[in-house]
Protein backbone atom coordinates (compact mmCIF):
# COMPACT_ATOMS: atom_id res chain seq x y z
CA UNK A 1 0.00 0.00 0.00
CA UNK A 2 1.25 3.50 -0.88
CA UNK A 3 1.44 5.71 2.17
CA UNK A 4 0.40 8.73 0.17
CA UNK A 5 -2.68 10.76 1.13
CA UNK A 6 -3.90 13.93 -0.57
CA UNK A 7 -6.19 16.70 0.63
CA UNK A 8 -8.30 18.49 -1.97
CA UNK A 9 -11.13 20.97 -2.29
CA UNK A 10 -12.19 24.43 -3.38
CA UNK A 11 -10.89 27.68 -1.86
CA UNK A 12 -11.60 28.00 1.85
CA UNK A 13 -12.53 24.33 2.27
CA UNK A 14 -10.39 23.91 5.40
CA UNK A 15 -7.95 21.29 4.03
CA UNK A 16 -4.83 23.17 5.15
CA UNK A 17 -6.01 23.28 8.77
CA UNK A 18 -6.97 19.61 8.57
CA UNK A 19 -3.65 18.50 7.13
CA UNK A 20 -1.87 20.03 10.13
CA UNK A 21 -4.24 18.26 12.51
CA UNK A 22 -3.77 14.98 10.64
CA UNK A 23 0.00 15.38 10.85
CA UNK A 24 -0.31 15.76 14.64
CA UNK A 25 -2.55 12.67 14.74
CA UNK A 26 0.20 10.58 13.07
CA UNK A 27 2.94 11.99 15.33
CA UNK A 28 0.93 11.28 18.48
CA UNK A 29 0.86 7.64 17.41
CA UNK A 30 4.61 7.57 16.83
CA UNK A 31 4.14 7.14 13.08
CA UNK A 32 6.63 8.87 10.78
CA UNK A 33 4.86 11.45 8.64
CA UNK A 34 5.60 14.32 6.30
CA UNK A 35 3.11 17.07 5.48
CA UNK A 36 3.77 19.02 2.32
CA UNK A 37 1.92 21.21 -0.18
CA UNK A 38 1.52 22.01 -3.88
CA UNK A 39 2.57 24.17 -5.49
CA UNK A 40 5.50 24.35 -3.10
CA UNK A 41 7.38 21.82 -1.05
CA UNK A 42 10.72 22.55 -2.77
CA UNK A 43 12.70 25.70 -3.50
CA UNK A 44 11.65 25.51 -7.15
CA UNK A 45 8.05 24.85 -6.12
CA UNK A 46 7.97 27.88 -3.83
CA UNK A 47 9.34 30.11 -6.58
CA UNK A 48 6.72 28.75 -9.00
CA UNK A 49 4.03 29.26 -6.36
CA UNK A 50 4.99 32.93 -6.08
CA UNK A 51 4.65 33.31 -9.84
CA UNK A 52 1.36 31.42 -10.04
CA UNK A 53 -0.41 33.08 -7.12
CA UNK A 54 1.04 36.46 -8.02
CA UNK A 55 -0.87 39.38 -6.75
CA UNK A 56 0.88 41.50 -9.37
CA UNK A 57 -0.35 42.37 -12.78
CA UNK A 58 1.44 40.26 -15.39
CA UNK A 59 -0.53 37.81 -17.53
CA UNK A 60 -0.35 34.01 -17.18
CA UNK A 61 -2.36 32.11 -19.79
CA UNK A 62 -4.08 28.82 -18.98
CA UNK A 63 -1.51 26.72 -20.89
CA UNK A 64 1.47 28.35 -19.16
CA UNK A 65 -0.30 27.97 -15.82
CA UNK A 66 -0.82 24.24 -16.42
CA UNK A 67 2.84 23.69 -17.31
CA UNK A 68 4.05 25.62 -14.25
CA UNK A 69 1.94 23.46 -11.91
CA UNK A 70 3.31 20.39 -13.70
CA UNK A 71 6.90 21.58 -13.29
CA UNK A 72 6.39 22.25 -9.57
CA UNK A 73 4.91 18.76 -9.14
CA UNK A 74 7.71 16.99 -11.00
CA UNK A 75 10.31 18.53 -8.71
CA UNK A 76 8.20 17.93 -5.61
CA UNK A 77 7.73 14.23 -6.34
CA UNK A 78 11.37 13.62 -7.20
CA UNK A 79 12.93 15.71 -4.44
CA UNK A 80 10.54 15.31 -1.50
CA UNK A 81 7.68 12.84 -1.91
CA UNK A 82 9.46 9.79 -3.32
CA UNK A 83 12.36 9.92 -0.85
CA UNK A 84 9.92 10.22 2.07
CA UNK A 85 7.81 7.29 0.83
CA UNK A 86 10.94 5.21 0.25
CA UNK A 87 11.98 5.95 3.84
CA UNK A 88 8.65 4.46 4.96
CA UNK A 89 7.00 7.72 6.00
CA UNK A 90 3.39 8.61 5.40
CA UNK A 91 3.11 11.63 3.14
CA UNK A 92 0.20 14.04 3.46
CA UNK A 93 -0.02 16.39 0.51
CA UNK A 94 -2.09 19.58 0.34
CA UNK A 95 -3.32 19.26 -3.28
CA UNK A 96 -1.88 17.04 -6.02
CA UNK A 97 -2.77 15.91 -9.57
CA UNK A 98 -6.54 16.10 -8.92
CA UNK A 99 -6.20 19.86 -8.34
CA UNK A 100 -4.79 20.21 -11.85
CA UNK A 101 -7.74 18.29 -13.31
CA UNK A 102 -10.20 20.36 -11.25
CA UNK A 103 -8.67 23.82 -11.76
CA UNK A 104 -6.97 23.71 -15.15
CA UNK A 105 -9.32 21.08 -16.62
CA UNK A 106 -12.79 21.81 -15.27
CA UNK A 107 -12.02 25.40 -14.20
CA UNK A 108 -10.01 26.72 -17.15
CA UNK A 109 -11.43 24.31 -19.72
CA UNK A 110 -8.16 22.71 -20.87
CA UNK A 111 -8.27 19.20 -22.31
CA UNK A 112 -8.79 16.62 -19.54
CA UNK A 113 -7.16 13.77 -21.47
CA UNK A 114 -4.03 15.82 -22.04
CA UNK A 115 -3.93 16.85 -18.37
CA UNK A 116 -4.16 13.19 -17.32
CA UNK A 117 -1.16 12.40 -19.55
CA UNK A 118 0.77 15.38 -18.19
CA UNK A 119 -0.17 14.47 -14.60
CA UNK A 120 1.21 10.95 -15.10
CA UNK A 121 4.44 12.42 -16.44
CA UNK A 122 4.90 15.11 -13.78
CA UNK A 123 3.95 12.85 -10.87
CA UNK A 124 6.28 10.09 -12.13
CA UNK A 125 3.02 8.05 -12.24
CA UNK A 126 2.51 8.39 -8.49
CA UNK A 127 -1.16 8.36 -7.44
CA UNK A 128 -2.58 8.73 -3.93
CA UNK A 129 -3.77 5.78 -1.87
CA UNK A 130 -6.47 7.95 -0.34
CA UNK A 131 -7.83 11.40 -1.24
CA UNK A 132 -9.95 13.51 1.08
CA UNK A 133 -12.26 15.91 -0.71
CA UNK A 134 -13.46 18.68 1.59
CA UNK A 135 -16.77 19.71 0.11
CA UNK A 136 -18.80 22.76 1.11
CA UNK A 137 -20.91 25.45 -0.59
CA UNK A 138 -18.77 27.69 -2.82
CA UNK A 139 -20.17 30.80 -1.07
CA UNK A 140 -19.02 29.50 2.32
CA UNK A 141 -15.55 28.67 1.04
CA UNK A 142 -15.09 32.00 -0.71
CA UNK A 143 -16.33 33.90 2.35
CA UNK A 144 -13.72 32.08 4.46
CA UNK A 145 -10.97 32.84 1.94
CA UNK A 146 -12.04 36.49 1.82
CA UNK A 147 -11.98 36.73 5.61
CA UNK A 148 -8.47 35.31 5.65
CA UNK A 149 -7.44 37.80 2.96
CA UNK A 150 -8.88 40.70 4.94
CA UNK A 151 -5.77 40.57 7.15
CA UNK A 152 -3.56 43.63 6.88
CA UNK A 153 -0.48 41.67 5.80
CA UNK A 154 0.00 41.99 2.02
CA UNK A 155 0.92 38.30 1.73
CA UNK A 156 -2.54 37.45 3.07
CA UNK A 157 -4.27 39.28 0.22
CA UNK A 158 -6.48 37.32 -2.17
CA UNK A 159 -4.47 35.37 -4.75
CA UNK A 160 -5.08 35.02 -8.51
CA UNK A 161 -7.41 32.07 -8.02
CA UNK A 162 -9.42 33.51 -5.15
CA UNK A 163 -10.12 36.58 -7.28
CA UNK A 164 -11.78 34.48 -10.01
CA UNK A 165 -15.55 34.73 -10.57
CA UNK A 166 -17.94 32.42 -8.72
CA UNK A 167 -18.73 30.40 -11.87
CA UNK A 168 -15.06 29.33 -12.05
CA UNK A 169 -15.22 27.98 -8.49
CA UNK A 170 -18.54 26.23 -9.19
CA UNK A 171 -16.94 24.43 -12.16
CA UNK A 172 -14.07 23.34 -9.93
CA UNK A 173 -16.47 22.05 -7.30
CA UNK A 174 -18.41 20.08 -9.92
CA UNK A 175 -15.12 18.78 -11.30
CA UNK A 176 -13.96 17.55 -7.92
CA UNK A 177 -17.32 15.90 -7.29
CA UNK A 178 -17.19 14.06 -10.60
CA UNK A 179 -13.60 12.94 -9.98
CA UNK A 180 -14.66 11.60 -6.57
CA UNK A 181 -17.66 9.80 -8.07
CA UNK A 182 -15.45 8.16 -10.69
CA UNK A 183 -13.03 6.76 -8.08
CA UNK A 184 -15.03 5.96 -4.93
CA UNK A 185 -12.33 3.52 -3.71
CA UNK A 186 -9.76 6.26 -3.43
CA UNK A 187 -11.87 9.27 -2.47
CA UNK A 188 -13.54 10.08 0.82
CA UNK A 189 -15.85 13.10 0.73
CA UNK A 190 -15.80 15.11 3.95
CA UNK A 191 -18.43 17.69 4.88
CA UNK A 192 -16.07 20.70 4.98
CA UNK A 193 -18.68 23.19 6.18
CA UNK A 194 -18.78 21.67 9.69
CA UNK A 195 -16.66 23.03 12.56
CA UNK A 196 -12.95 22.21 12.69
CA UNK A 197 -13.26 19.57 15.43
CA UNK A 198 -16.12 17.73 13.71
CA UNK A 199 -14.18 17.65 10.45
CA UNK A 200 -11.03 16.52 12.29
CA UNK A 201 -12.87 13.59 13.87
CA UNK A 202 -14.20 12.53 10.49
CA UNK A 203 -10.72 12.66 8.93
CA UNK A 204 -9.24 10.70 11.87
CA UNK A 205 -11.95 8.05 11.53
CA UNK A 206 -10.90 7.51 7.92
CA UNK A 207 -7.21 7.53 8.86
CA UNK A 208 -7.83 4.88 11.51
CA UNK A 209 -9.56 2.69 8.93
CA UNK A 210 -6.68 3.17 6.51
CA UNK A 211 -4.03 2.29 9.08
CA UNK A 212 -5.94 -0.81 10.15
CA UNK A 213 -5.57 -2.10 6.57
CA UNK A 214 -1.86 -1.30 6.59
CA UNK A 215 0.81 -3.83 7.63
CA UNK A 216 1.91 -3.31 11.29
CA UNK A 217 -0.76 -0.64 11.77
CA UNK A 218 1.05 1.83 9.54
CA UNK A 219 4.23 2.03 11.64
P1 LIG B 1 -3.81 26.48 -2.02
O1 LIG B 1 -4.84 27.56 -1.97
O2 LIG B 1 -4.32 25.16 -1.67
O3 LIG B 1 -2.53 26.85 -1.36
O4 LIG B 1 -3.44 26.27 -3.58
C1 LIG B 1 -2.98 27.30 -4.33
C2 LIG B 1 -3.85 27.58 -5.53
O5 LIG B 1 -3.35 26.88 -6.65
C3 LIG B 1 -5.30 27.19 -5.37
O6 LIG B 1 -6.09 28.27 -5.80
C4 LIG B 1 -5.47 26.04 -6.32
C5 LIG B 1 -4.41 26.26 -7.36
N1 LIG B 1 -3.91 25.04 -8.00
C6 LIG B 1 -4.20 24.81 -9.34
O7 LIG B 1 -4.88 25.63 -9.97
N2 LIG B 1 -3.71 23.70 -9.94
C7 LIG B 1 -2.91 22.80 -9.28
O8 LIG B 1 -2.46 21.80 -9.87
C8 LIG B 1 -2.60 23.05 -7.88
C9 LIG B 1 -1.73 22.09 -7.12
C10 LIG B 1 -3.13 24.17 -7.28
PDB file of C-alpha atoms and ligand atoms in Angstrom:
ATOM      1  CA  UNK A   1       0.000   0.000   0.000  1.00  0.00           C
ATOM      2  CA  UNK A   2       1.255   3.496  -0.877  1.00  0.00           C
ATOM      3  CA  UNK A   3       1.442   5.710   2.171  1.00  0.00           C
ATOM      4  CA  UNK A   4       0.400   8.731   0.172  1.00  0.00           C
ATOM      5  CA  UNK A   5      -2.683  10.759   1.132  1.00  0.00           C
ATOM      6  CA  UNK A   6      -3.896  13.933  -0.573  1.00  0.00           C
ATOM      7  CA  UNK A   7      -6.187  16.703   0.631  1.00  0.00           C
ATOM      8  CA  UNK A   8      -8.300  18.490  -1.974  1.00  0.00           C
ATOM      9  CA  UNK A   9     -11.134  20.970  -2.293  1.00  0.00           C
ATOM     10  CA  UNK A  10     -12.194  24.426  -3.383  1.00  0.00           C
ATOM     11  CA  UNK A  11     -10.892  27.677  -1.857  1.00  0.00           C
ATOM     12  CA  UNK A  12     -11.601  28.000   1.855  1.00  0.00           C
ATOM     13  CA  UNK A  13     -12.533  24.326   2.269  1.00  0.00           C
ATOM     14  CA  UNK A  14     -10.387  23.906   5.404  1.00  0.00           C
ATOM     15  CA  UNK A  15      -7.955  21.295   4.034  1.00  0.00           C
ATOM     16  CA  UNK A  16      -4.825  23.175   5.149  1.00  0.00           C
ATOM     17  CA  UNK A  17      -6.014  23.282   8.774  1.00  0.00           C
ATOM     18  CA  UNK A  18      -6.974  19.614   8.575  1.00  0.00           C
ATOM     19  CA  UNK A  19      -3.653  18.496   7.127  1.00  0.00           C
ATOM     20  CA  UNK A  20      -1.873  20.030  10.130  1.00  0.00           C
ATOM     21  CA  UNK A  21      -4.240  18.261  12.514  1.00  0.00           C
ATOM     22  CA  UNK A  22      -3.772  14.982  10.643  1.00  0.00           C
ATOM     23  CA  UNK A  23       0.004  15.380  10.852  1.00  0.00           C
ATOM     24  CA  UNK A  24      -0.314  15.760  14.640  1.00  0.00           C
ATOM     25  CA  UNK A  25      -2.549  12.671  14.742  1.00  0.00           C
ATOM     26  CA  UNK A  26       0.198  10.577  13.070  1.00  0.00           C
ATOM     27  CA  UNK A  27       2.942  11.990  15.328  1.00  0.00           C
ATOM     28  CA  UNK A  28       0.935  11.283  18.479  1.00  0.00           C
ATOM     29  CA  UNK A  29       0.859   7.644  17.406  1.00  0.00           C
ATOM     30  CA  UNK A  30       4.608   7.571  16.825  1.00  0.00           C
ATOM     31  CA  UNK A  31       4.136   7.141  13.084  1.00  0.00           C
ATOM     32  CA  UNK A  32       6.635   8.865  10.776  1.00  0.00           C
ATOM     33  CA  UNK A  33       4.856  11.453   8.642  1.00  0.00           C
ATOM     34  CA  UNK A  34       5.604  14.319   6.300  1.00  0.00           C
ATOM     35  CA  UNK A  35       3.107  17.066   5.484  1.00  0.00           C
ATOM     36  CA  UNK A  36       3.769  19.021   2.325  1.00  0.00           C
ATOM     37  CA  UNK A  37       1.918  21.213  -0.180  1.00  0.00           C
ATOM     38  CA  UNK A  38       1.524  22.006  -3.880  1.00  0.00           C
ATOM     39  CA  UNK A  39       2.569  24.173  -5.491  1.00  0.00           C
ATOM     40  CA  UNK A  40       5.498  24.355  -3.104  1.00  0.00           C
ATOM     41  CA  UNK A  41       7.379  21.817  -1.051  1.00  0.00           C
ATOM     42  CA  UNK A  42      10.717  22.548  -2.768  1.00  0.00           C
ATOM     43  CA  UNK A  43      12.704  25.703  -3.496  1.00  0.00           C
ATOM     44  CA  UNK A  44      11.655  25.514  -7.150  1.00  0.00           C
ATOM     45  CA  UNK A  45       8.055  24.848  -6.123  1.00  0.00           C
ATOM     46  CA  UNK A  46       7.967  27.876  -3.825  1.00  0.00           C
ATOM     47  CA  UNK A  47       9.337  30.106  -6.577  1.00  0.00           C
ATOM     48  CA  UNK A  48       6.715  28.747  -9.003  1.00  0.00           C
ATOM     49  CA  UNK A  49       4.032  29.260  -6.357  1.00  0.00           C
ATOM     50  CA  UNK A  50       4.995  32.928  -6.076  1.00  0.00           C
ATOM     51  CA  UNK A  51       4.653  33.310  -9.838  1.00  0.00           C
ATOM     52  CA  UNK A  52       1.360  31.419 -10.038  1.00  0.00           C
ATOM     53  CA  UNK A  53      -0.407  33.078  -7.122  1.00  0.00           C
ATOM     54  CA  UNK A  54       1.044  36.460  -8.020  1.00  0.00           C
ATOM     55  CA  UNK A  55      -0.865  39.382  -6.749  1.00  0.00           C
ATOM     56  CA  UNK A  56       0.884  41.498  -9.369  1.00  0.00           C
ATOM     57  CA  UNK A  57      -0.353  42.373 -12.782  1.00  0.00           C
ATOM     58  CA  UNK A  58       1.439  40.258 -15.387  1.00  0.00           C
ATOM     59  CA  UNK A  59      -0.525  37.814 -17.534  1.00  0.00           C
ATOM     60  CA  UNK A  60      -0.346  34.010 -17.177  1.00  0.00           C
ATOM     61  CA  UNK A  61      -2.360  32.109 -19.786  1.00  0.00           C
ATOM     62  CA  UNK A  62      -4.084  28.816 -18.977  1.00  0.00           C
ATOM     63  CA  UNK A  63      -1.510  26.719 -20.887  1.00  0.00           C
ATOM     64  CA  UNK A  64       1.471  28.348 -19.165  1.00  0.00           C
ATOM     65  CA  UNK A  65      -0.302  27.973 -15.819  1.00  0.00           C
ATOM     66  CA  UNK A  66      -0.816  24.235 -16.416  1.00  0.00           C
ATOM     67  CA  UNK A  67       2.841  23.693 -17.307  1.00  0.00           C
ATOM     68  CA  UNK A  68       4.047  25.624 -14.253  1.00  0.00           C
ATOM     69  CA  UNK A  69       1.945  23.461 -11.910  1.00  0.00           C
ATOM     70  CA  UNK A  70       3.306  20.385 -13.695  1.00  0.00           C
ATOM     71  CA  UNK A  71       6.898  21.581 -13.285  1.00  0.00           C
ATOM     72  CA  UNK A  72       6.392  22.249  -9.575  1.00  0.00           C
ATOM     73  CA  UNK A  73       4.912  18.756  -9.142  1.00  0.00           C
ATOM     74  CA  UNK A  74       7.710  16.992 -11.001  1.00  0.00           C
ATOM     75  CA  UNK A  75      10.313  18.528  -8.711  1.00  0.00           C
ATOM     76  CA  UNK A  76       8.204  17.931  -5.614  1.00  0.00           C
ATOM     77  CA  UNK A  77       7.728  14.226  -6.339  1.00  0.00           C
ATOM     78  CA  UNK A  78      11.371  13.620  -7.203  1.00  0.00           C
ATOM     79  CA  UNK A  79      12.932  15.707  -4.442  1.00  0.00           C
ATOM     80  CA  UNK A  80      10.542  15.314  -1.503  1.00  0.00           C
ATOM     81  CA  UNK A  81       7.682  12.839  -1.906  1.00  0.00           C
ATOM     82  CA  UNK A  82       9.460   9.785  -3.317  1.00  0.00           C
ATOM     83  CA  UNK A  83      12.363   9.918  -0.854  1.00  0.00           C
ATOM     84  CA  UNK A  84       9.923  10.217   2.070  1.00  0.00           C
ATOM     85  CA  UNK A  85       7.814   7.289   0.826  1.00  0.00           C
ATOM     86  CA  UNK A  86      10.936   5.210   0.250  1.00  0.00           C
ATOM     87  CA  UNK A  87      11.980   5.951   3.844  1.00  0.00           C
ATOM     88  CA  UNK A  88       8.647   4.458   4.963  1.00  0.00           C
ATOM     89  CA  UNK A  89       7.004   7.715   6.005  1.00  0.00           C
ATOM     90  CA  UNK A  90       3.390   8.605   5.403  1.00  0.00           C
ATOM     91  CA  UNK A  91       3.114  11.632   3.139  1.00  0.00           C
ATOM     92  CA  UNK A  92       0.195  14.035   3.457  1.00  0.00           C
ATOM     93  CA  UNK A  93      -0.023  16.393   0.508  1.00  0.00           C
ATOM     94  CA  UNK A  94      -2.088  19.578   0.343  1.00  0.00           C
ATOM     95  CA  UNK A  95      -3.316  19.264  -3.284  1.00  0.00           C
ATOM     96  CA  UNK A  96      -1.879  17.043  -6.023  1.00  0.00           C
ATOM     97  CA  UNK A  97      -2.775  15.912  -9.569  1.00  0.00           C
ATOM     98  CA  UNK A  98      -6.536  16.102  -8.921  1.00  0.00           C
ATOM     99  CA  UNK A  99      -6.199  19.860  -8.339  1.00  0.00           C
ATOM    100  CA  UNK A 100      -4.795  20.213 -11.854  1.00  0.00           C
ATOM    101  CA  UNK A 101      -7.744  18.295 -13.310  1.00  0.00           C
ATOM    102  CA  UNK A 102     -10.204  20.355 -11.251  1.00  0.00           C
ATOM    103  CA  UNK A 103      -8.674  23.817 -11.756  1.00  0.00           C
ATOM    104  CA  UNK A 104      -6.968  23.711 -15.149  1.00  0.00           C
ATOM    105  CA  UNK A 105      -9.317  21.083 -16.619  1.00  0.00           C
ATOM    106  CA  UNK A 106     -12.786  21.807 -15.270  1.00  0.00           C
ATOM    107  CA  UNK A 107     -12.025  25.399 -14.205  1.00  0.00           C
ATOM    108  CA  UNK A 108     -10.005  26.722 -17.154  1.00  0.00           C
ATOM    109  CA  UNK A 109     -11.432  24.306 -19.723  1.00  0.00           C
ATOM    110  CA  UNK A 110      -8.157  22.707 -20.872  1.00  0.00           C
ATOM    111  CA  UNK A 111      -8.272  19.197 -22.307  1.00  0.00           C
ATOM    112  CA  UNK A 112      -8.793  16.616 -19.535  1.00  0.00           C
ATOM    113  CA  UNK A 113      -7.164  13.774 -21.473  1.00  0.00           C
ATOM    114  CA  UNK A 114      -4.034  15.823 -22.041  1.00  0.00           C
ATOM    115  CA  UNK A 115      -3.933  16.851 -18.367  1.00  0.00           C
ATOM    116  CA  UNK A 116      -4.156  13.194 -17.322  1.00  0.00           C
ATOM    117  CA  UNK A 117      -1.162  12.399 -19.545  1.00  0.00           C
ATOM    118  CA  UNK A 118       0.773  15.384 -18.193  1.00  0.00           C
ATOM    119  CA  UNK A 119      -0.174  14.471 -14.604  1.00  0.00           C
ATOM    120  CA  UNK A 120       1.207  10.954 -15.096  1.00  0.00           C
ATOM    121  CA  UNK A 121       4.443  12.422 -16.436  1.00  0.00           C
ATOM    122  CA  UNK A 122       4.901  15.112 -13.782  1.00  0.00           C
ATOM    123  CA  UNK A 123       3.953  12.847 -10.868  1.00  0.00           C
ATOM    124  CA  UNK A 124       6.282  10.090 -12.134  1.00  0.00           C
ATOM    125  CA  UNK A 125       3.023   8.053 -12.237  1.00  0.00           C
ATOM    126  CA  UNK A 126       2.508   8.386  -8.486  1.00  0.00           C
ATOM    127  CA  UNK A 127      -1.161   8.356  -7.445  1.00  0.00           C
ATOM    128  CA  UNK A 128      -2.583   8.727  -3.932  1.00  0.00           C
ATOM    129  CA  UNK A 129      -3.774   5.779  -1.867  1.00  0.00           C
ATOM    130  CA  UNK A 130      -6.475   7.954  -0.339  1.00  0.00           C
ATOM    131  CA  UNK A 131      -7.826  11.401  -1.240  1.00  0.00           C
ATOM    132  CA  UNK A 132      -9.947  13.508   1.079  1.00  0.00           C
ATOM    133  CA  UNK A 133     -12.256  15.908  -0.710  1.00  0.00           C
ATOM    134  CA  UNK A 134     -13.463  18.680   1.588  1.00  0.00           C
ATOM    135  CA  UNK A 135     -16.775  19.707   0.115  1.00  0.00           C
ATOM    136  CA  UNK A 136     -18.802  22.756   1.111  1.00  0.00           C
ATOM    137  CA  UNK A 137     -20.906  25.446  -0.588  1.00  0.00           C
ATOM    138  CA  UNK A 138     -18.770  27.685  -2.818  1.00  0.00           C
ATOM    139  CA  UNK A 139     -20.166  30.802  -1.072  1.00  0.00           C
ATOM    140  CA  UNK A 140     -19.018  29.503   2.319  1.00  0.00           C
ATOM    141  CA  UNK A 141     -15.548  28.666   1.039  1.00  0.00           C
ATOM    142  CA  UNK A 142     -15.089  31.995  -0.712  1.00  0.00           C
ATOM    143  CA  UNK A 143     -16.334  33.897   2.350  1.00  0.00           C
ATOM    144  CA  UNK A 144     -13.718  32.075   4.459  1.00  0.00           C
ATOM    145  CA  UNK A 145     -10.973  32.840   1.936  1.00  0.00           C
ATOM    146  CA  UNK A 146     -12.044  36.491   1.821  1.00  0.00           C
ATOM    147  CA  UNK A 147     -11.982  36.731   5.606  1.00  0.00           C
ATOM    148  CA  UNK A 148      -8.468  35.309   5.649  1.00  0.00           C
ATOM    149  CA  UNK A 149      -7.438  37.804   2.961  1.00  0.00           C
ATOM    150  CA  UNK A 150      -8.877  40.700   4.944  1.00  0.00           C
ATOM    151  CA  UNK A 151      -5.766  40.573   7.148  1.00  0.00           C
ATOM    152  CA  UNK A 152      -3.560  43.625   6.879  1.00  0.00           C
ATOM    153  CA  UNK A 153      -0.477  41.668   5.799  1.00  0.00           C
ATOM    154  CA  UNK A 154      -0.002  41.993   2.020  1.00  0.00           C
ATOM    155  CA  UNK A 155       0.919  38.301   1.730  1.00  0.00           C
ATOM    156  CA  UNK A 156      -2.543  37.450   3.066  1.00  0.00           C
ATOM    157  CA  UNK A 157      -4.270  39.281   0.217  1.00  0.00           C
ATOM    158  CA  UNK A 158      -6.482  37.318  -2.168  1.00  0.00           C
ATOM    159  CA  UNK A 159      -4.473  35.368  -4.753  1.00  0.00           C
ATOM    160  CA  UNK A 160      -5.078  35.019  -8.508  1.00  0.00           C
ATOM    161  CA  UNK A 161      -7.413  32.066  -8.020  1.00  0.00           C
ATOM    162  CA  UNK A 162      -9.424  33.507  -5.148  1.00  0.00           C
ATOM    163  CA  UNK A 163     -10.125  36.576  -7.279  1.00  0.00           C
ATOM    164  CA  UNK A 164     -11.776  34.480 -10.013  1.00  0.00           C
ATOM    165  CA  UNK A 165     -15.546  34.726 -10.566  1.00  0.00           C
ATOM    166  CA  UNK A 166     -17.937  32.419  -8.721  1.00  0.00           C
ATOM    167  CA  UNK A 167     -18.725  30.402 -11.870  1.00  0.00           C
ATOM    168  CA  UNK A 168     -15.062  29.335 -12.048  1.00  0.00           C
ATOM    169  CA  UNK A 169     -15.223  27.977  -8.490  1.00  0.00           C
ATOM    170  CA  UNK A 170     -18.537  26.229  -9.194  1.00  0.00           C
ATOM    171  CA  UNK A 171     -16.944  24.426 -12.164  1.00  0.00           C
ATOM    172  CA  UNK A 172     -14.069  23.335  -9.930  1.00  0.00           C
ATOM    173  CA  UNK A 173     -16.472  22.047  -7.302  1.00  0.00           C
ATOM    174  CA  UNK A 174     -18.410  20.078  -9.918  1.00  0.00           C
ATOM    175  CA  UNK A 175     -15.121  18.784 -11.301  1.00  0.00           C
ATOM    176  CA  UNK A 176     -13.964  17.554  -7.921  1.00  0.00           C
ATOM    177  CA  UNK A 177     -17.324  15.895  -7.288  1.00  0.00           C
ATOM    178  CA  UNK A 178     -17.192  14.059 -10.597  1.00  0.00           C
ATOM    179  CA  UNK A 179     -13.605  12.943  -9.984  1.00  0.00           C
ATOM    180  CA  UNK A 180     -14.655  11.602  -6.567  1.00  0.00           C
ATOM    181  CA  UNK A 181     -17.661   9.805  -8.068  1.00  0.00           C
ATOM    182  CA  UNK A 182     -15.451   8.155 -10.687  1.00  0.00           C
ATOM    183  CA  UNK A 183     -13.030   6.758  -8.080  1.00  0.00           C
ATOM    184  CA  UNK A 184     -15.029   5.955  -4.927  1.00  0.00           C
ATOM    185  CA  UNK A 185     -12.332   3.521  -3.714  1.00  0.00           C
ATOM    186  CA  UNK A 186      -9.758   6.259  -3.427  1.00  0.00           C
ATOM    187  CA  UNK A 187     -11.870   9.274  -2.475  1.00  0.00           C
ATOM    188  CA  UNK A 188     -13.538  10.082   0.818  1.00  0.00           C
ATOM    189  CA  UNK A 189     -15.848  13.096   0.732  1.00  0.00           C
ATOM    190  CA  UNK A 190     -15.799  15.114   3.946  1.00  0.00           C
ATOM    191  CA  UNK A 191     -18.425  17.694   4.881  1.00  0.00           C
ATOM    192  CA  UNK A 192     -16.072  20.695   4.983  1.00  0.00           C
ATOM    193  CA  UNK A 193     -18.679  23.187   6.183  1.00  0.00           C
ATOM    194  CA  UNK A 194     -18.775  21.670   9.686  1.00  0.00           C
ATOM    195  CA  UNK A 195     -16.661  23.035  12.562  1.00  0.00           C
ATOM    196  CA  UNK A 196     -12.952  22.208  12.693  1.00  0.00           C
ATOM    197  CA  UNK A 197     -13.261  19.570  15.428  1.00  0.00           C
ATOM    198  CA  UNK A 198     -16.120  17.730  13.713  1.00  0.00           C
ATOM    199  CA  UNK A 199     -14.175  17.654  10.451  1.00  0.00           C
ATOM    200  CA  UNK A 200     -11.029  16.522  12.288  1.00  0.00           C
ATOM    201  CA  UNK A 201     -12.873  13.592  13.868  1.00  0.00           C
ATOM    202  CA  UNK A 202     -14.204  12.529  10.493  1.00  0.00           C
ATOM    203  CA  UNK A 203     -10.724  12.664   8.929  1.00  0.00           C
ATOM    204  CA  UNK A 204      -9.243  10.695  11.866  1.00  0.00           C
ATOM    205  CA  UNK A 205     -11.953   8.054  11.528  1.00  0.00           C
ATOM    206  CA  UNK A 206     -10.902   7.508   7.920  1.00  0.00           C
ATOM    207  CA  UNK A 207      -7.213   7.534   8.864  1.00  0.00           C
ATOM    208  CA  UNK A 208      -7.826   4.883  11.511  1.00  0.00           C
ATOM    209  CA  UNK A 209      -9.559   2.688   8.929  1.00  0.00           C
ATOM    210  CA  UNK A 210      -6.682   3.166   6.506  1.00  0.00           C
ATOM    211  CA  UNK A 211      -4.033   2.290   9.076  1.00  0.00           C
ATOM    212  CA  UNK A 212      -5.943  -0.809  10.145  1.00  0.00           C
ATOM    213  CA  UNK A 213      -5.570  -2.097   6.567  1.00  0.00           C
ATOM    214  CA  UNK A 214      -1.864  -1.297   6.585  1.00  0.00           C
ATOM    215  CA  UNK A 215       0.814  -3.826   7.631  1.00  0.00           C
ATOM    216  CA  UNK A 216       1.911  -3.307  11.288  1.00  0.00           C
ATOM    217  CA  UNK A 217      -0.760  -0.644  11.772  1.00  0.00           C
ATOM    218  CA  UNK A 218       1.052   1.829   9.542  1.00  0.00           C
ATOM    219  CA  UNK A 219       4.234   2.030  11.636  1.00  0.00           C
TER     220      UNK A 219
HETATM  221  P1  LIG B   1      -3.806  26.476  -2.025  1.00  0.00           P
HETATM  222  O1  LIG B   1      -4.837  27.557  -1.970  1.00  0.00           O
HETATM  223  O2  LIG B   1      -4.319  25.156  -1.671  1.00  0.00           O
HETATM  224  O3  LIG B   1      -2.525  26.847  -1.358  1.00  0.00           O
HETATM  225  O4  LIG B   1      -3.441  26.273  -3.584  1.00  0.00           O
HETATM  226  C1  LIG B   1      -2.976  27.304  -4.335  1.00  0.00           C
HETATM  227  C2  LIG B   1      -3.849  27.582  -5.526  1.00  0.00           C
HETATM  228  O5  LIG B   1      -3.346  26.881  -6.652  1.00  0.00           O
HETATM  229  C3  LIG B   1      -5.302  27.191  -5.374  1.00  0.00           C
HETATM  230  O6  LIG B   1      -6.094  28.272  -5.803  1.00  0.00           O
HETATM  231  C4  LIG B   1      -5.472  26.038  -6.322  1.00  0.00           C
HETATM  232  C5  LIG B   1      -4.405  26.256  -7.356  1.00  0.00           C
HETATM  233  N1  LIG B   1      -3.910  25.040  -8.000  1.00  0.00           N
HETATM  234  C6  LIG B   1      -4.201  24.806  -9.345  1.00  0.00           C
HETATM  235  O7  LIG B   1      -4.884  25.627  -9.971  1.00  0.00           O
HETATM  236  N2  LIG B   1      -3.706  23.697  -9.937  1.00  0.00           N
HETATM  237  C7  LIG B   1      -2.905  22.797  -9.280  1.00  0.00           C
HETATM  238  O8  LIG B   1      -2.464  21.796  -9.870  1.00  0.00           O
HETATM  239  C8  LIG B   1      -2.600  23.045  -7.879  1.00  0.00           C
HETATM  240  C9  LIG B   1      -1.729  22.091  -7.121  1.00  0.00           C
HETATM  241  C10 LIG B   1      -3.133  24.171  -7.284  1.00  0.00           C
END
